[in-house]
Amino acid sequence: MILNMFKNEQNLTEGSISKTLILFALPFVFANFLQALYGACDLIIIGHFTGGSSAISSVATGAQIMHIVMSFIIGLTTGTTVLVGHAYGAGKKEEIEKIIGTVFIFFISLSLIVAFLMYYFAPNLINIVNTPDIAYQGALEYVLICSFGVIFIFLFNVFSSILRGVGNSYTPMIFISIGCIANILLDLFFIGYLNLGTKGAAIATVIAQGICAISLAAYVRLNKFSFEFKFRKTKFYFDKVKNIVKLGLPLSFQDSMVQMSFIILLSLANSIGVDASAGYGTANRLNGFTMLPAFSFAMALTPIVAQNMGAKKRLRAKYMLYTAIGYTFIFGLICLIWQQTSPESAIGIFTKDSNVIKEGASYLKSFSFDLIIVPFAFCLNAFFNGCGRTAFSMANSLAATLLIRVPLAFLITEIFGKTLFNLGMAAPIASVCAVTIALIYLKTGRWKKSKIV
């Protein structure tokens, strides 16, 4: 049974629903745990070696800005996963090679443009989020250096999206593990030994990203799949990139705008003070772990649904959705109880600063109710993405985030006071609205009319 995780390719349209979901999702869970650790280790090591809230704020602010770029990339490449998954489920394997060549050329070219824009506009982004003066220079250095890693982020996510589309969730996990271990060791060297602070955290991140991306590209090039990938034989097919952009752009725009909303909320937290800024950034790092199962099962659900929709197994796809929600809700409930009873212990994992712990715990006390709502929101959106209904997912997420959560956060803090507790109240309210709309759309059955393949 466990051997299914180790296959280069896997047909996700057959077998036990629960077993298929769990075995395919487990590598996503572990990979996302490592990616969360990948980012959190910067914050943990900075917090323990420098001990200052300014350094924590610098890394937290810089990392939040970089998340916008990563969300843009992951959203676009998820379009590749959906397209490959539908082609694989429909048995159109000759289409996969055309898709691979196209995405390689398209995304590598795009990565150079994004890296340049990131570097050029870094000072503007740091200013937009009201970064505290004491943390400004560190945050700027972090973003400038990390912009050189954008091409590696693109490269890794392109090959990961292809592999996940053909049912291989295990291989990306292995190479994320390599990158994570490298990042931790490099953090200890650059921050702990060389005492480079935020600059060292950024350098370590870029080198680790390069190791992760290049090694995965080499693996795909050297191993046998049902498709063939050779750099010199890659060709650009306009109709393929058109479909990838059609599927991926809504997801990319959605994820980028959601991250932009987090930047707006970070700006609001920064305006409270440096301790609040550090507490908010630390709490969000923690939430990267507590929301990890819901996010991971949702990521796994998209290629599973894509293959089943390609194979015309719509009822099986729907049962996959219900199963994913059930498993992730249980974990969310456990984390909610922990953060309500002992939020200080959760924030204390990242820092020893008592003021930062106090502020972060205050945020968790209100925000943590979102942990039992996002399993529904994440899984429903992932299901619709797998069906090719990415435009609906985008519209629903953006409405909940930009029209409800952000305005509500400002309204609540204006009426009841600028505190992180009040700031956190807006999240669960917005998630309830998003889930309600998604359930109504699910009931209409419009998701059944897939026209991808």
Short mmCIF file of C-alpha atoms in Angstrom, two decimals, residues 51 53 56 275 279 344 347-348 351-362:
data_model
loop_
_atom_site.label_atom_id
_atom_site.label_comp_id
_atom_site.label_asym_id
_atom_site.label_seq_id
_atom_site.Cartn_x
_atom_site.Cartn_y
_atom_site.Cartn_z
CA GLY A 51 16.93 38.02 20.35
CA SER A 53 12.17 42.18 17.79
CA ILE A 56 12.28 39.29 13.68
CA ASP A 275 6.40 44.28 19.02
CA GLY A 279 4.06 39.13 17.08
CA GLU A 344 1.82 31.61 24.63
CA ILE A 347 4.39 31.63 19.99
CA GLY A 348 7.19 30.68 22.39
CA THR A 351 11.02 33.58 20.18
CA LYS A 352 11.92 34.23 23.80
CA ASP A 353 10.92 37.90 23.68
CA SER A 354 8.07 38.28 26.22
CA ASN A 355 6.51 41.27 24.43
CA VAL A 356 6.43 39.44 21.10
CA ILE A 357 4.92 36.36 22.78
CA LYS A 358 2.22 38.49 24.41
CA GLU A 359 1.27 40.19 21.13
CA GLY A 360 1.31 36.97 19.09
CA ALA A 361 -0.80 35.12 21.68
CA SER A 362 -3.35 37.93 21.61
#
